[in-house]
mmCIF file of N, CA, C and O in Angstrom:
data_model
loop_
_atom_site.group_PDB
_atom_site.id
_atom_site.type_symbol
_atom_site.label_atom_id
_atom_site.label_comp_id
_atom_site.label_asym_id
_atom_site.label_seq_id
_atom_site.Cartn_x
_atom_site.Cartn_y
_atom_site.Cartn_z
ATOM 1 N N MET A 1 -25.389 -89.507 89.957
ATOM 2 C CA MET A 1 -26.109 -90.508 89.160
ATOM 3 C C MET A 1 -25.827 -92.169 89.742
ATOM 4 O O MET A 1 -26.845 -92.777 89.945
ATOM 5 N N ARG A 2 -24.683 -92.119 90.202
ATOM 6 C CA ARG A 2 -24.418 -93.698 90.833
ATOM 7 C C ARG A 2 -25.326 -93.826 91.984
ATOM 8 O O ARG A 2 -25.792 -94.893 92.340
ATOM 9 N N VAL A 3 -25.448 -92.796 92.787
ATOM 10 C CA VAL A 3 -26.390 -92.798 93.926
ATOM 11 C C VAL A 3 -27.911 -93.250 93.681
ATOM 12 O O VAL A 3 -28.445 -94.061 94.160
ATOM 13 N N LEU A 4 -28.286 -92.626 92.632
ATOM 14 C CA LEU A 4 -29.708 -92.951 92.118
ATOM 15 C C LEU A 4 -29.842 -94.482 91.723
ATOM 16 O O LEU A 4 -30.791 -95.021 91.768
ATOM 17 N N ILE A 5 -28.807 -94.840 90.951
ATOM 18 C CA ILE A 5 -28.859 -96.301 90.307
ATOM 19 C C ILE A 5 -28.811 -97.216 91.636
ATOM 20 O O ILE A 5 -29.626 -98.207 91.744
ATOM 21 N N ALA A 6 -27.876 -96.953 92.558
ATOM 22 C CA ALA A 6 -27.837 -97.795 93.960
ATOM 23 C C ALA A 6 -29.219 -97.683 94.515
ATOM 24 O O ALA A 6 -29.665 -98.840 95.045
ATOM 25 N N ALA A 7 -29.812 -96.642 94.763
ATOM 26 C CA ALA A 7 -30.808 -96.637 95.311
ATOM 27 C C ALA A 7 -32.036 -97.293 94.612
ATOM 28 O O ALA A 7 -33.076 -98.039 95.236
ATOM 29 N N ALA A 8 -32.053 -97.303 93.321
ATOM 30 C CA ALA A 8 -33.024 -97.933 92.531
ATOM 31 C C ALA A 8 -32.964 -99.488 92.676
ATOM 32 O O ALA A 8 -33.823 -100.121 92.808
ATOM 33 N N ALA A 9 -31.659 -99.937 92.703
ATOM 34 C CA ALA A 9 -31.302 -101.449 92.946
ATOM 35 C C ALA A 9 -31.851 -102.055 94.368
ATOM 36 O O ALA A 9 -32.337 -102.953 94.478
ATOM 37 N N LEU A 10 -31.599 -100.953 95.335
ATOM 38 C CA LEU A 10 -32.161 -101.387 96.635
ATOM 39 C C LEU A 10 -33.552 -101.551 96.836
ATOM 40 O O LEU A 10 -34.102 -102.408 97.266
ATOM 41 N N PHE A 11 -34.379 -100.508 96.327
ATOM 42 C CA PHE A 11 -35.815 -100.492 96.273
ATOM 43 C C PHE A 11 -36.394 -101.766 95.440
ATOM 44 O O PHE A 11 -37.342 -102.289 95.733
ATOM 45 N N ALA A 12 -35.602 -102.179 94.416
ATOM 46 C CA ALA A 12 -36.142 -103.251 93.632
ATOM 47 C C ALA A 12 -35.877 -104.682 94.412
ATOM 48 O O ALA A 12 -36.648 -105.407 94.224
ATOM 49 N N ALA A 13 -34.873 -104.652 95.194
ATOM 50 C CA ALA A 13 -34.545 -105.825 96.069
ATOM 51 C C ALA A 13 -35.608 -106.083 97.080
ATOM 52 O O ALA A 13 -35.840 -107.304 97.676
ATOM 53 N N ILE A 14 -36.276 -104.786 97.582
ATOM 54 C CA ILE A 14 -37.043 -105.066 98.741
ATOM 55 C C ILE A 14 -38.316 -106.002 98.604
ATOM 56 O O ILE A 14 -38.372 -106.785 99.473
ATOM 57 N N PRO A 15 -38.906 -105.988 97.473
ATOM 58 C CA PRO A 15 -40.282 -106.994 97.395
ATOM 59 C C PRO A 15 -39.646 -108.237 97.317
ATOM 60 O O PRO A 15 -40.361 -109.253 97.770
ATOM 61 N N ALA A 16 -38.499 -108.734 96.702
ATOM 62 C CA ALA A 16 -38.026 -110.043 96.796
ATOM 63 C C ALA A 16 -37.801 -110.347 98.150
ATOM 64 O O ALA A 16 -38.020 -111.712 98.451
ATOM 65 N N MET A 17 -37.286 -109.711 99.001
ATOM 66 C CA MET A 17 -37.095 -110.111 100.418
ATOM 67 C C MET A 17 -38.324 -110.185 101.270
ATOM 68 O O MET A 17 -38.483 -111.062 102.023
ATOM 69 N N ALA A 18 -39.332 -109.395 100.926
ATOM 70 C CA ALA A 18 -40.591 -109.517 101.530
ATOM 71 C C ALA A 18 -41.334 -110.749 100.986
ATOM 72 O O ALA A 18 -42.245 -111.121 101.745
ATOM 73 N N ALA A 19 -41.024 -111.318 100.005
ATOM 74 C CA ALA A 19 -41.690 -112.510 99.494
ATOM 75 C C ALA A 19 -41.119 -113.747 99.950
ATOM 76 O O ALA A 19 -41.451 -114.886 99.463
ATOM 77 N N THR A 20 -40.245 -113.828 100.972
ATOM 78 C CA THR A 20 -39.759 -114.961 101.552
ATOM 79 C C THR A 20 -40.830 -115.858 102.240
ATOM 80 O O THR A 20 -41.660 -115.323 102.937
ATOM 81 N N PRO A 21 -40.846 -117.170 101.718
ATOM 82 C CA PRO A 21 -42.052 -117.890 102.292
ATOM 83 C C PRO A 21 -42.031 -118.168 103.698
ATOM 84 O O PRO A 21 -40.858 -118.182 104.363
ATOM 85 N N ALA A 22 -43.257 -118.423 104.312
ATOM 86 C CA ALA A 22 -43.403 -118.465 105.954
ATOM 87 C C ALA A 22 -42.722 -119.808 106.102
ATOM 88 O O ALA A 22 -42.581 -120.780 105.317
ATOM 89 N N ALA A 23 -42.213 -119.957 107.355
ATOM 90 C CA ALA A 23 -41.540 -120.979 107.763
ATOM 91 C C ALA A 23 -42.430 -122.525 107.922
ATOM 92 O O ALA A 23 -43.631 -122.286 108.229
ATOM 93 N N THR A 24 -41.652 -123.274 107.551
ATOM 94 C CA THR A 24 -42.262 -124.748 107.764
ATOM 95 C C THR A 24 -41.332 -125.569 108.514
ATOM 96 O O THR A 24 -40.168 -125.803 108.221
ATOM 97 N N ARG A 25 -41.768 -125.921 109.793
ATOM 98 C CA ARG A 25 -40.941 -126.540 110.670
ATOM 99 C C ARG A 25 -41.670 -127.438 111.628
ATOM 100 O O ARG A 25 -42.853 -127.317 111.678
ATOM 101 N N LEU A 26 -41.023 -128.377 112.262
ATOM 102 C CA LEU A 26 -41.608 -129.143 113.428
ATOM 103 C C LEU A 26 -40.626 -129.540 114.317
ATOM 104 O O LEU A 26 -39.208 -129.462 114.090
ATOM 105 N N THR A 27 -40.973 -129.938 115.489
ATOM 106 C CA THR A 27 -40.092 -130.669 116.506
ATOM 107 C C THR A 27 -40.753 -131.857 116.699
ATOM 108 O O THR A 27 -41.769 -132.108 117.094
ATOM 109 N N LEU A 28 -39.841 -132.860 116.581
ATOM 110 C CA LEU A 28 -40.148 -134.293 116.870
ATOM 111 C C LEU A 28 -40.232 -134.548 118.500
ATOM 112 O O LEU A 28 -39.486 -133.977 119.128
ATOM 113 N N ALA A 29 -41.089 -135.615 118.695
ATOM 114 C CA ALA A 29 -41.201 -135.976 120.152
ATOM 115 C C ALA A 29 -39.950 -136.674 120.533
ATOM 116 O O ALA A 29 -39.469 -136.822 121.624
ATOM 117 N N ASP A 30 -39.471 -137.609 119.695
ATOM 118 C CA ASP A 30 -38.242 -138.399 119.827
ATOM 119 C C ASP A 30 -37.299 -138.075 118.645
ATOM 120 O O ASP A 30 -37.537 -138.379 117.516
ATOM 121 N N ALA A 31 -36.076 -137.568 118.893
ATOM 122 C CA ALA A 31 -35.136 -137.118 118.057
ATOM 123 C C ALA A 31 -34.466 -138.454 117.286
ATOM 124 O O ALA A 31 -34.263 -138.372 116.105
ATOM 125 N N ALA A 32 -34.712 -139.548 117.889
ATOM 126 C CA ALA A 32 -34.312 -140.860 117.210
ATOM 127 C C ALA A 32 -35.102 -141.278 115.930
ATOM 128 O O ALA A 32 -34.530 -142.040 115.169
ATOM 129 N N THR A 33 -36.267 -140.824 115.787
ATOM 130 C CA THR A 33 -36.982 -141.128 114.768
ATOM 131 C C THR A 33 -36.704 -140.078 113.526
ATOM 132 O O THR A 33 -37.190 -140.303 112.548
ATOM 133 N N ALA A 34 -35.826 -139.071 113.684
ATOM 134 C CA ALA A 34 -35.513 -138.189 112.712
ATOM 135 C C ALA A 34 -34.733 -138.781 111.467
ATOM 136 O O ALA A 34 -33.820 -139.668 111.832
ATOM 137 N N PRO A 35 -35.201 -138.669 110.293
ATOM 138 C CA PRO A 35 -34.302 -139.124 109.060
ATOM 139 C C PRO A 35 -33.018 -138.674 109.082
ATOM 140 O O PRO A 35 -32.720 -137.546 109.519
ATOM 141 N N SER A 36 -32.021 -139.590 108.632
ATOM 142 C CA SER A 36 -30.529 -139.025 108.583
ATOM 143 C C SER A 36 -30.110 -138.315 107.329
ATOM 144 O O SER A 36 -29.253 -137.515 107.217
ATOM 145 N N ARG A 37 -31.367 -138.330 106.397
ATOM 146 C CA ARG A 37 -31.036 -137.625 105.005
ATOM 147 C C ARG A 37 -32.335 -136.772 104.923
ATOM 148 O O ARG A 37 -33.459 -137.121 105.491
ATOM 149 N N ALA A 38 -32.228 -136.044 103.875
ATOM 150 C CA ALA A 38 -33.523 -135.120 103.463
ATOM 151 C C ALA A 38 -34.409 -136.073 103.012
ATOM 152 O O ALA A 38 -34.103 -137.063 102.220
ATOM 153 N N THR A 39 -35.673 -135.890 103.227
ATOM 154 C CA THR A 39 -36.772 -136.503 102.970
ATOM 155 C C THR A 39 -37.794 -135.849 102.226
ATOM 156 O O THR A 39 -38.246 -134.620 102.721
ATOM 157 N N ILE A 40 -38.352 -136.267 101.040
ATOM 158 C CA ILE A 40 -39.455 -135.340 100.260
ATOM 159 C C ILE A 40 -40.714 -136.027 100.751
ATOM 160 O O ILE A 40 -41.010 -137.131 100.624
ATOM 161 N N ILE A 41 -41.695 -135.105 101.139
ATOM 162 C CA ILE A 41 -43.038 -135.558 101.542
ATOM 163 C C ILE A 41 -43.999 -134.646 100.884
ATOM 164 O O ILE A 41 -43.980 -133.332 101.163
ATOM 165 N N ASP A 42 -44.730 -134.983 99.841
ATOM 166 C CA ASP A 42 -45.801 -134.061 99.268
ATOM 167 C C ASP A 42 -44.927 -132.907 98.583
ATOM 168 O O ASP A 42 -45.471 -131.848 98.658
ATOM 169 N N GLY A 43 -43.861 -133.219 98.014
ATOM 170 C CA GLY A 43 -43.084 -132.076 97.353
ATOM 171 C C GLY A 43 -42.294 -131.376 98.241
ATOM 172 O O GLY A 43 -41.356 -130.223 97.804
ATOM 173 N N ALA A 44 -42.444 -131.350 99.733
ATOM 174 C CA ALA A 44 -41.561 -130.440 100.525
ATOM 175 C C ALA A 44 -40.199 -131.414 100.815
ATOM 176 O O ALA A 44 -40.442 -132.644 101.020
ATOM 177 N N ARG A 45 -39.167 -130.743 100.821
ATOM 178 C CA ARG A 45 -37.880 -131.244 101.218
ATOM 179 C C ARG A 45 -37.692 -131.190 102.735
ATOM 180 O O ARG A 45 -37.262 -129.928 103.050
ATOM 181 N N TRP A 46 -37.788 -132.075 103.477
ATOM 182 C CA TRP A 46 -37.607 -132.035 104.956
ATOM 183 C C TRP A 46 -36.137 -132.411 105.395
ATOM 184 O O TRP A 46 -35.670 -133.453 104.810
ATOM 185 N N SER A 47 -35.392 -131.623 106.213
ATOM 186 C CA SER A 47 -34.172 -131.892 106.575
ATOM 187 C C SER A 47 -34.122 -131.761 108.209
ATOM 188 O O SER A 47 -34.738 -130.621 108.730
ATOM 189 N N CYS A 48 -33.559 -132.745 108.927
ATOM 190 C CA CYS A 48 -33.677 -132.668 110.412
ATOM 191 C C CYS A 48 -32.332 -132.503 111.031
ATOM 192 O O CYS A 48 -31.194 -133.006 110.515
ATOM 193 N N GLU A 49 -32.255 -131.715 112.089
ATOM 194 C CA GLU A 49 -30.901 -131.744 112.823
ATOM 195 C C GLU A 49 -31.510 -131.982 114.278
ATOM 196 O O GLU A 49 -32.190 -131.192 114.962
ATOM 197 N N GLY A 50 -31.050 -133.154 114.760
ATOM 198 C CA GLY A 50 -31.720 -133.466 116.199
ATOM 199 C C GLY A 50 -33.404 -133.631 116.020
ATOM 200 O O GLY A 50 -33.722 -134.188 115.146
ATOM 201 N N ALA A 51 -34.010 -133.081 116.904
ATOM 202 C CA ALA A 51 -35.447 -133.117 117.021
ATOM 203 C C ALA A 51 -36.103 -132.048 116.076
ATOM 204 O O ALA A 51 -37.385 -132.178 115.834
ATOM 205 N N THR A 52 -35.434 -131.108 115.559
ATOM 206 C CA THR A 52 -35.962 -129.991 114.711
ATOM 207 C C THR A 52 -35.691 -130.372 113.217
ATOM 208 O O THR A 52 -34.590 -130.578 112.869
ATOM 209 N N CYS A 53 -36.923 -130.130 112.510
ATOM 210 C CA CYS A 53 -36.876 -130.483 111.111
ATOM 211 C C CYS A 53 -37.489 -129.217 110.496
ATOM 212 O O CYS A 53 -38.320 -128.598 111.160
ATOM 213 N N THR A 54 -37.026 -128.752 109.329
ATOM 214 C CA THR A 54 -37.507 -127.667 108.550
ATOM 215 C C THR A 54 -37.589 -128.273 107.125
ATOM 216 O O THR A 54 -37.115 -129.239 106.665
ATOM 217 N N ALA A 55 -38.620 -127.544 106.409
ATOM 218 C CA ALA A 55 -38.899 -127.918 104.895
ATOM 219 C C ALA A 55 -38.875 -126.543 104.165
ATOM 220 O O ALA A 55 -39.187 -125.626 104.520
ATOM 221 N N ALA A 56 -38.608 -126.911 102.876
ATOM 222 C CA ALA A 56 -38.868 -125.974 101.797
ATOM 223 C C ALA A 56 -39.554 -126.544 100.679
ATOM 224 O O ALA A 56 -39.543 -127.812 100.433
ATOM 225 N N GLY A 57 -40.468 -125.712 100.077
ATOM 226 C CA GLY A 57 -41.286 -126.222 99.127
ATOM 227 C C GLY A 57 -42.557 -126.907 99.563
ATOM 228 O O GLY A 57 -42.929 -126.816 100.514
ATOM 229 N N GLY A 58 -43.160 -127.702 98.637
ATOM 230 C CA GLY A 58 -44.191 -128.637 99.071
ATOM 231 C C GLY A 58 -45.621 -128.009 98.296
ATOM 232 O O GLY A 58 -45.641 -126.937 97.892
ATOM 233 N N THR A 59 -46.519 -129.136 98.225
ATOM 234 C CA THR A 59 -47.860 -128.635 97.607
ATOM 235 C C THR A 59 -48.676 -127.877 98.467
ATOM 236 O O THR A 59 -48.516 -127.977 99.777
ATOM 237 N N GLU A 60 -49.585 -127.288 98.007
ATOM 238 C CA GLU A 60 -50.500 -126.652 98.844
ATOM 239 C C GLU A 60 -51.635 -127.410 99.296
ATOM 240 O O GLU A 60 -52.169 -128.320 98.640
ATOM 241 N N GLN A 61 -51.722 -127.475 100.730
ATOM 242 C CA GLN A 61 -52.538 -128.408 101.498
ATOM 243 C C GLN A 61 -52.768 -127.768 102.817
ATOM 244 O O GLN A 61 -52.067 -126.882 103.221
ATOM 245 N N PRO A 62 -53.715 -128.092 103.477
ATOM 246 C CA PRO A 62 -54.065 -127.790 104.758
ATOM 247 C C PRO A 62 -52.936 -128.204 105.830
ATOM 248 O O PRO A 62 -52.325 -129.188 105.527
ATOM 249 N N ALA A 63 -52.482 -127.491 106.680
ATOM 250 C CA ALA A 63 -51.396 -127.640 107.638
ATOM 251 C C ALA A 63 -51.695 -129.103 108.352
ATOM 252 O O ALA A 63 -50.837 -129.722 108.602
ATOM 253 N N THR A 64 -52.956 -129.176 108.636
ATOM 254 C CA THR A 64 -53.393 -130.416 109.510
ATOM 255 C C THR A 64 -52.928 -131.707 108.542
ATOM 256 O O THR A 64 -52.391 -132.620 109.167
ATOM 257 N N ARG A 65 -53.211 -131.710 107.297
ATOM 258 C CA ARG A 65 -52.924 -132.849 106.462
ATOM 259 C C ARG A 65 -51.552 -133.116 106.294
ATOM 260 O O ARG A 65 -50.996 -134.211 106.458
ATOM 261 N N ALA A 66 -50.810 -131.752 106.181
ATOM 262 C CA ALA A 66 -49.190 -131.826 106.045
ATOM 263 C C ALA A 66 -48.658 -132.483 107.244
ATOM 264 O O ALA A 66 -47.806 -133.460 107.151
ATOM 265 N N CYS A 67 -49.174 -132.188 108.330
ATOM 266 C CA CYS A 67 -48.751 -132.801 109.583
ATOM 267 C C CYS A 67 -48.918 -134.329 109.683
ATOM 268 O O CYS A 67 -48.043 -135.138 109.910
ATOM 269 N N ARG A 68 -50.191 -134.610 109.381
ATOM 270 C CA ARG A 68 -50.534 -136.300 109.449
ATOM 271 C C ARG A 68 -49.487 -136.872 108.538
ATOM 272 O O ARG A 68 -48.860 -138.010 108.721
ATOM 273 N N ARG A 69 -49.283 -136.328 107.295
ATOM 274 C CA ARG A 69 -48.358 -137.049 106.310
ATOM 275 C C ARG A 69 -47.096 -137.106 106.876
ATOM 276 O O ARG A 69 -46.172 -138.214 106.690
ATOM 277 N N VAL A 70 -46.525 -136.047 107.581
ATOM 278 C CA VAL A 70 -45.118 -136.083 108.186
ATOM 279 C C VAL A 70 -45.085 -137.184 109.461
ATOM 280 O O VAL A 70 -43.995 -137.911 109.417
ATOM 281 N N VAL A 71 -45.953 -137.091 110.115
ATOM 282 C CA VAL A 71 -46.052 -137.889 111.341
ATOM 283 C C VAL A 71 -46.086 -139.446 110.885
ATOM 284 O O VAL A 71 -45.488 -140.347 111.464
ATOM 285 N N GLN A 72 -46.736 -139.876 109.621
ATOM 286 C CA GLN A 72 -46.557 -141.142 109.222
ATOM 287 C C GLN A 72 -45.268 -141.555 108.937
ATOM 288 O O GLN A 72 -44.857 -142.742 108.997
ATOM 289 N N LYS A 73 -44.387 -140.659 108.483
ATOM 290 C CA LYS A 73 -42.999 -140.847 108.137
ATOM 291 C C LYS A 73 -41.885 -140.908 109.223
ATOM 292 O O LYS A 73 -41.034 -141.643 109.284
ATOM 293 N N PHE A 74 -42.066 -139.874 110.172
ATOM 294 C CA PHE A 74 -41.128 -139.583 111.011
ATOM 295 C C PHE A 74 -41.670 -139.824 112.482
ATOM 296 O O PHE A 74 -40.762 -139.684 113.338
ATOM 297 N N GLY A 75 -42.801 -139.767 112.846
ATOM 298 C CA GLY A 75 -43.409 -140.182 114.107
ATOM 299 C C GLY A 75 -43.905 -138.768 114.796
ATOM 300 O O GLY A 75 -44.032 -137.838 114.148
ATOM 301 N N ARG A 76 -44.334 -139.059 116.117
ATOM 302 C CA ARG A 76 -45.045 -137.985 116.641
ATOM 303 C C ARG A 76 -44.191 -136.635 116.802
ATOM 304 O O ARG A 76 -43.074 -136.746 116.891
ATOM 305 N N VAL A 77 -45.086 -135.650 116.803
ATOM 306 C CA VAL A 77 -44.398 -134.285 116.769
ATOM 307 C C VAL A 77 -44.974 -133.432 118.040
ATOM 308 O O VAL A 77 -46.146 -133.654 118.367
ATOM 309 N N THR A 78 -44.134 -132.682 118.482
ATOM 310 C CA THR A 78 -44.587 -131.653 119.716
ATOM 311 C C THR A 78 -45.115 -130.259 119.214
ATOM 312 O O THR A 78 -45.652 -129.636 119.866
ATOM 313 N N SER A 79 -44.528 -129.914 118.066
ATOM 314 C CA SER A 79 -44.942 -128.612 117.310
ATOM 315 C C SER A 79 -44.892 -128.696 115.868
ATOM 316 O O SER A 79 -44.039 -129.536 115.309
ATOM 317 N N PHE A 80 -45.669 -128.053 115.063
ATOM 318 C CA PHE A 80 -45.792 -128.204 113.795
ATOM 319 C C PHE A 80 -46.304 -126.764 113.182
ATOM 320 O O PHE A 80 -47.305 -126.340 113.667
ATOM 321 N N ALA A 81 -45.482 -126.252 112.254
ATOM 322 C CA ALA A 81 -45.919 -125.105 111.573
ATOM 323 C C ALA A 81 -45.817 -125.468 110.004
ATOM 324 O O ALA A 81 -44.602 -125.770 109.596
ATOM 325 N N TYR A 82 -46.814 -125.033 109.202
ATOM 326 C CA TYR A 82 -46.696 -125.441 107.861
ATOM 327 C C TYR A 82 -46.978 -124.174 106.981
ATOM 328 O O TYR A 82 -48.121 -123.575 107.124
ATOM 329 N N LYS A 83 -45.918 -123.604 106.265
ATOM 330 C CA LYS A 83 -45.943 -122.263 105.698
ATOM 331 C C LYS A 83 -46.602 -121.251 106.513
ATOM 332 O O LYS A 83 -47.546 -120.558 106.049
ATOM 333 N N GLY A 84 -46.193 -121.389 107.582
ATOM 334 C CA GLY A 84 -46.590 -120.095 108.524
ATOM 335 C C GLY A 84 -47.741 -120.372 109.352
ATOM 336 O O GLY A 84 -48.253 -119.711 110.201
ATOM 337 N N VAL A 85 -48.372 -121.602 109.170
ATOM 338 C CA VAL A 85 -49.689 -122.012 109.987
ATOM 339 C C VAL A 85 -49.437 -122.809 110.977
ATOM 340 O O VAL A 85 -48.859 -123.873 110.910
ATOM 341 N N GLU A 86 -49.190 -122.267 112.285
ATOM 342 C CA GLU A 86 -48.965 -122.912 113.486
ATOM 343 C C GLU A 86 -50.141 -123.831 114.076
ATOM 344 O O GLU A 86 -51.345 -123.378 114.193
ATOM 345 N N LEU A 87 -49.966 -125.210 114.299
ATOM 346 C CA LEU A 87 -51.041 -125.947 114.762
ATOM 347 C C LEU A 87 -51.423 -125.853 116.284
ATOM 348 O O LEU A 87 -50.286 -125.725 117.136
ATOM 349 N N THR A 88 -52.568 -125.698 116.590
ATOM 350 C CA THR A 88 -52.803 -125.696 118.100
ATOM 351 C C THR A 88 -52.697 -127.217 118.851
ATOM 352 O O THR A 88 -52.402 -128.181 118.113
ATOM 353 N N ALA A 89 -52.515 -127.064 119.997
ATOM 354 C CA ALA A 89 -52.539 -128.365 120.762
ATOM 355 C C ALA A 89 -53.631 -129.400 120.291
ATOM 356 O O ALA A 89 -53.262 -130.474 120.226
ATOM 357 N N ASP A 90 -54.756 -128.975 120.079
ATOM 358 C CA ASP A 90 -55.786 -129.936 119.755
ATOM 359 C C ASP A 90 -55.577 -130.425 118.343
ATOM 360 O O ASP A 90 -55.740 -131.564 118.159
ATOM 361 N N GLU A 91 -55.179 -129.543 117.522
ATOM 362 C CA GLU A 91 -54.840 -130.129 116.114
ATOM 363 C C GLU A 91 -53.541 -130.938 116.070
ATOM 364 O O GLU A 91 -53.574 -132.027 115.397
ATOM 365 N N LEU A 92 -52.561 -130.722 117.007
ATOM 366 C CA LEU A 92 -51.461 -131.744 117.145
ATOM 367 C C LEU A 92 -51.910 -132.994 117.568
ATOM 368 O O LEU A 92 -51.403 -133.915 117.114
ATOM 369 N N ALA A 93 -52.841 -133.091 118.624
ATOM 370 C CA ALA A 93 -53.366 -134.305 119.153
ATOM 371 C C ALA A 93 -53.911 -135.183 118.048
ATOM 372 O O ALA A 93 -53.745 -136.300 118.052
ATOM 373 N N VAL A 94 -54.711 -134.466 117.152
ATOM 374 C CA VAL A 94 -55.254 -135.157 116.049
ATOM 375 C C VAL A 94 -54.270 -135.662 115.042
ATOM 376 O O VAL A 94 -54.260 -136.706 114.579
ATOM 377 N N CYS A 95 -53.326 -134.748 114.731
ATOM 378 C CA CYS A 95 -52.200 -135.207 113.920
ATOM 379 C C CYS A 95 -51.532 -136.408 114.385
ATOM 380 O O CYS A 95 -51.150 -137.289 113.602
ATOM 381 N N ASN A 96 -51.232 -136.568 115.667
ATOM 382 C CA ASN A 96 -50.443 -137.500 116.335
ATOM 383 C C ASN A 96 -51.212 -138.689 116.384
ATOM 384 O O ASN A 96 -50.554 -139.744 116.885
ATOM 385 N N ALA A 97 -52.485 -138.848 116.319
ATOM 386 C CA ALA A 97 -53.317 -139.891 116.643
ATOM 387 C C ALA A 97 -53.153 -140.941 115.599
ATOM 388 O O ALA A 97 -52.810 -140.927 114.581
#
């Protein structure tokens, strides 16, 4: 009986692990422009370590718009992924313009 209960608990946890949100991250062109404290932009809480920043949460919007909003606050980026959508080189160029 205990084995059955343990197996049921394991199967119940699998959908929760699968629902992990896609990564939201960026790499700054200049680590010196990274904020020293967590910064909220459009509901996303950005935290940076060196030139790498990650975010949790945020409003639903196109990745290109989210990129432009972050660039306004943090400066140019060399890579940007918003909720799993990775920007292309052309999209990064527009974002950084």
